[in-house]
Amino acid sequence: MTSVADNRARGLDVEDESCRQWPLKPIVDDCGRRDDWYDLVATEPFSVAARSVDAGDPIECKSCWVRYESRQRRGQWWISRANHERLVNASGWYILSVVAPDTEYIVRMSLVAASVVDGLIDGTWWNCGRGGQTVEQYKQLPWSTVFDPAEVPGGERA
């Protein structure tokens, strides 16, 4: 079972790799904590997939394993409705990544406009209840909604 600390460490690894690939920087408070409704910000304008990312655009990183539950189920990104709506309204972006559970190597990663992700969400949001989550509603998106399983090592098995 993966702990919250493990998930956070994996998320920081994805953030760090994202900053190496694109002109981005982490959102860090005065105490050095990365704590906001998004993770990164573009430091200068650049283009990705024929779309323009502007300096100052907010970017949220999401990662998931290639497979869960003894490799029977594809991983899913966990999307908070409140943060997602803020990201869409701010013309923000997601960095969506898929990580190999055995090596923790990022096998696929892409920068995707929040408006594109919004189009992948069917409008159905789930209530969290009182299970310890700090958000009220969320959606899980399988990574196969963005990446071709044939292009992800271990991704073709259903």
mmCIF file of C-alpha atoms in Angstrom:
data_model
loop_
_atom_site.group_PDB
_atom_site.id
_atom_site.type_symbol
_atom_site.label_atom_id
_atom_site.label_comp_id
_atom_site.label_asym_id
_atom_site.label_seq_id
_atom_site.Cartn_x
_atom_site.Cartn_y
_atom_site.Cartn_z
ATOM 1 C CA MET A 1 0.000 0.000 0.000
ATOM 2 C CA THR A 2 1.318 3.414 -0.931
ATOM 3 C CA SER A 3 1.404 6.008 1.840
ATOM 4 C CA VAL A 4 0.527 9.690 1.582
ATOM 5 C CA ALA A 5 4.240 10.450 2.039
ATOM 6 C CA ASP A 6 5.097 8.122 -0.867
ATOM 7 C CA ASN A 7 2.505 9.829 -3.063
ATOM 8 C CA ARG A 8 3.853 13.263 -2.108
ATOM 9 C CA ALA A 9 7.439 12.206 -2.876
ATOM 10 C CA ARG A 10 6.358 10.866 -6.273
ATOM 11 C CA GLY A 11 4.536 14.133 -6.940
ATOM 12 C CA LEU A 12 7.638 16.167 -6.096
ATOM 13 C CA ASP A 13 9.684 13.992 -8.461
ATOM 14 C CA VAL A 14 7.207 14.735 -11.257
ATOM 15 C CA GLU A 15 7.310 18.458 -10.437
ATOM 16 C CA ASP A 16 11.119 18.448 -10.533
ATOM 17 C CA GLU A 17 11.208 16.598 -13.862
ATOM 18 C CA SER A 18 8.606 18.999 -15.283
ATOM 19 C CA CYS A 19 10.809 21.967 -14.350
ATOM 20 C CA ARG A 20 13.680 20.333 -16.259
ATOM 21 C CA GLN A 21 11.548 19.837 -19.384
ATOM 22 C CA TRP A 22 9.719 23.176 -19.537
ATOM 23 C CA PRO A 23 10.369 26.710 -18.211
ATOM 24 C CA LEU A 24 8.470 26.231 -14.955
ATOM 25 C CA LYS A 25 9.083 26.817 -11.265
ATOM 26 C CA PRO A 26 7.442 25.414 -8.132
ATOM 27 C CA ILE A 27 5.027 27.452 -6.054
ATOM 28 C CA VAL A 28 6.875 27.795 -2.744
ATOM 29 C CA ASP A 29 5.749 29.788 0.283
ATOM 30 C CA ASP A 30 8.000 31.799 2.617
ATOM 31 C CA CYS A 31 8.760 28.654 4.639
ATOM 32 C CA GLY A 32 9.838 26.654 1.593
ATOM 33 C CA ARG A 33 6.635 24.588 1.452
ATOM 34 C CA ARG A 34 4.957 23.778 -1.831
ATOM 35 C CA ASP A 35 1.405 24.481 -0.778
ATOM 36 C CA ASP A 36 -1.181 26.025 -3.087
ATOM 37 C CA TRP A 37 -4.077 24.930 -5.300
ATOM 38 C CA TYR A 38 -1.581 24.373 -8.117
ATOM 39 C CA ASP A 39 2.023 23.175 -8.117
ATOM 40 C CA LEU A 40 3.989 25.090 -10.740
ATOM 41 C CA VAL A 41 3.945 28.311 -12.718
ATOM 42 C CA ALA A 42 5.320 29.050 -16.186
ATOM 43 C CA THR A 43 8.301 31.403 -15.954
ATOM 44 C CA GLU A 44 8.216 32.451 -19.614
ATOM 45 C CA PRO A 45 5.974 31.905 -22.633
ATOM 46 C CA PHE A 46 6.377 28.681 -24.639
ATOM 47 C CA SER A 47 4.331 26.446 -26.931
ATOM 48 C CA VAL A 48 3.192 22.875 -26.521
ATOM 49 C CA ALA A 49 0.978 20.905 -28.926
ATOM 50 C CA ALA A 50 0.201 24.037 -30.974
ATOM 51 C CA ARG A 51 -1.009 25.873 -27.839
ATOM 52 C CA SER A 52 0.661 28.785 -26.095
ATOM 53 C CA VAL A 53 1.576 28.656 -22.435
ATOM 54 C CA ASP A 54 1.930 32.168 -21.015
ATOM 55 C CA ALA A 55 4.305 33.301 -18.288
ATOM 56 C CA GLY A 56 2.433 33.080 -15.000
ATOM 57 C CA ASP A 57 0.045 30.328 -16.117
ATOM 58 C CA PRO A 58 -0.799 27.971 -13.202
ATOM 59 C CA ILE A 59 0.060 24.305 -13.656
ATOM 60 C CA GLU A 60 -1.119 21.340 -11.589
ATOM 61 C CA CYS A 61 0.884 18.090 -11.641
ATOM 62 C CA LYS A 62 -0.912 14.760 -11.544
ATOM 63 C CA SER A 63 0.720 11.352 -11.504
ATOM 64 C CA CYS A 64 -0.475 7.792 -11.232
ATOM 65 C CA TRP A 65 0.975 4.312 -11.472
ATOM 66 C CA VAL A 66 0.818 2.376 -14.728
ATOM 67 C CA ARG A 67 -1.219 -0.273 -12.884
ATOM 68 C CA TYR A 68 -2.783 -0.770 -9.453
ATOM 69 C CA GLU A 69 -4.035 -3.788 -7.564
ATOM 70 C CA SER A 70 -1.414 -6.304 -8.621
ATOM 71 C CA ARG A 71 -1.320 -4.755 -12.085
ATOM 72 C CA GLN A 72 -4.942 -5.572 -12.898
ATOM 73 C CA ARG A 73 -6.251 -1.999 -13.168
ATOM 74 C CA ARG A 74 -4.753 0.986 -14.974
ATOM 75 C CA GLY A 75 -3.807 3.919 -12.799
ATOM 76 C CA GLN A 76 -6.012 6.983 -12.533
ATOM 77 C CA TRP A 77 -5.414 10.653 -11.870
ATOM 78 C CA TRP A 78 -7.371 12.067 -8.945
ATOM 79 C CA ILE A 79 -8.888 15.453 -9.885
ATOM 80 C CA SER A 80 -10.407 17.791 -7.286
ATOM 81 C CA ARG A 81 -13.457 19.546 -8.707
ATOM 82 C CA ALA A 82 -12.801 22.860 -6.924
ATOM 83 C CA ASN A 83 -9.162 23.011 -8.027
ATOM 84 C CA HIS A 84 -10.035 21.846 -11.529
ATOM 85 C CA GLU A 85 -12.622 24.587 -11.955
ATOM 86 C CA ARG A 86 -10.125 27.188 -10.694
ATOM 87 C CA LEU A 87 -7.534 25.876 -13.150
ATOM 88 C CA VAL A 88 -9.985 25.996 -16.078
ATOM 89 C CA ASN A 89 -11.070 29.543 -15.143
ATOM 90 C CA ALA A 90 -7.408 30.629 -14.949
ATOM 91 C CA SER A 91 -6.629 29.076 -18.378
ATOM 92 C CA GLY A 92 -4.234 26.771 -16.563
ATOM 93 C CA TRP A 93 -2.606 23.465 -17.375
ATOM 94 C CA TYR A 94 -2.094 19.950 -16.080
ATOM 95 C CA ILE A 95 1.080 17.941 -16.263
ATOM 96 C CA LEU A 96 -0.217 14.390 -16.493
ATOM 97 C CA SER A 97 2.278 11.626 -15.851
ATOM 98 C CA VAL A 98 2.324 7.858 -15.609
ATOM 99 C CA VAL A 99 4.893 6.205 -13.357
ATOM 100 C CA ALA A 100 6.210 2.630 -13.354
ATOM 101 C CA PRO A 101 5.534 1.236 -9.854
ATOM 102 C CA ASP A 102 8.618 -0.980 -9.762
ATOM 103 C CA THR A 103 11.167 1.683 -10.711
ATOM 104 C CA GLU A 104 9.211 4.914 -10.073
ATOM 105 C CA TYR A 105 10.427 5.997 -13.516
ATOM 106 C CA ILE A 106 8.138 8.410 -15.363
ATOM 107 C CA VAL A 107 7.146 6.456 -18.474
ATOM 108 C CA ARG A 108 4.820 9.102 -19.986
ATOM 109 C CA MET A 109 4.324 12.779 -19.258
ATOM 110 C CA SER A 110 2.471 15.514 -21.100
ATOM 111 C CA LEU A 111 1.463 19.131 -20.563
ATOM 112 C CA VAL A 112 -2.286 19.397 -21.263
ATOM 113 C CA ALA A 113 -4.557 22.447 -21.127
ATOM 114 C CA ALA A 114 -7.070 22.274 -18.269
ATOM 115 C CA SER A 115 -9.788 23.013 -20.831
ATOM 116 C CA VAL A 116 -8.829 19.823 -22.694
ATOM 117 C CA VAL A 117 -9.006 17.803 -19.462
ATOM 118 C CA ASP A 118 -12.371 19.444 -18.795
ATOM 119 C CA GLY A 119 -13.582 17.951 -22.070
ATOM 120 C CA LEU A 120 -12.529 14.484 -20.861
ATOM 121 C CA ILE A 121 -14.601 14.792 -17.697
ATOM 122 C CA ASP A 122 -18.156 13.669 -18.375
ATOM 123 C CA GLY A 123 -19.650 16.064 -15.846
ATOM 124 C CA THR A 124 -19.979 13.383 -13.189
ATOM 125 C CA TRP A 125 -18.207 14.190 -9.919
ATOM 126 C CA TRP A 126 -18.083 11.938 -6.872
ATOM 127 C CA ASN A 127 -18.592 13.055 -3.299
ATOM 128 C CA CYS A 128 -15.722 12.336 -0.926
ATOM 129 C CA GLY A 129 -17.801 11.916 2.172
ATOM 130 C CA ARG A 130 -15.809 12.102 5.374
ATOM 131 C CA GLY A 131 -12.970 9.798 4.404
ATOM 132 C CA GLY A 132 -10.247 12.232 5.379
ATOM 133 C CA GLN A 133 -10.122 14.115 2.085
ATOM 134 C CA THR A 134 -10.131 17.901 2.220
ATOM 135 C CA VAL A 135 -12.146 18.330 -0.973
ATOM 136 C CA GLU A 136 -15.847 17.821 -1.446
ATOM 137 C CA GLN A 137 -15.943 16.336 -4.948
ATOM 138 C CA TYR A 138 -13.464 14.598 -7.198
ATOM 139 C CA LYS A 139 -13.121 12.653 -10.416
ATOM 140 C CA GLN A 140 -10.721 9.877 -11.324
ATOM 141 C CA LEU A 141 -9.468 9.814 -14.903
ATOM 142 C CA PRO A 142 -7.687 6.704 -16.180
ATOM 143 C CA TRP A 143 -4.414 7.614 -17.865
ATOM 144 C CA SER A 144 -5.678 5.806 -20.977
ATOM 145 C CA THR A 145 -8.008 8.789 -21.601
ATOM 146 C CA VAL A 146 -4.894 10.783 -22.558
ATOM 147 C CA PHE A 147 -2.198 8.274 -23.535
ATOM 148 C CA ASP A 148 -2.390 5.354 -25.948
ATOM 149 C CA PRO A 149 -1.880 2.165 -23.884
ATOM 150 C CA ALA A 150 0.375 0.823 -26.650
ATOM 151 C CA GLU A 151 2.779 3.717 -25.934
ATOM 152 C CA VAL A 152 3.047 3.038 -22.194
ATOM 153 C CA PRO A 153 5.234 0.134 -21.052
ATOM 154 C CA GLY A 154 2.892 -2.388 -19.408
ATOM 155 C CA GLY A 155 -0.137 -0.385 -20.488
ATOM 156 C CA GLU A 156 -1.688 -2.704 -23.067
ATOM 157 C CA ARG A 157 -2.930 -5.327 -20.629
ATOM 158 C CA ALA A 158 -6.480 -4.492 -19.599
#
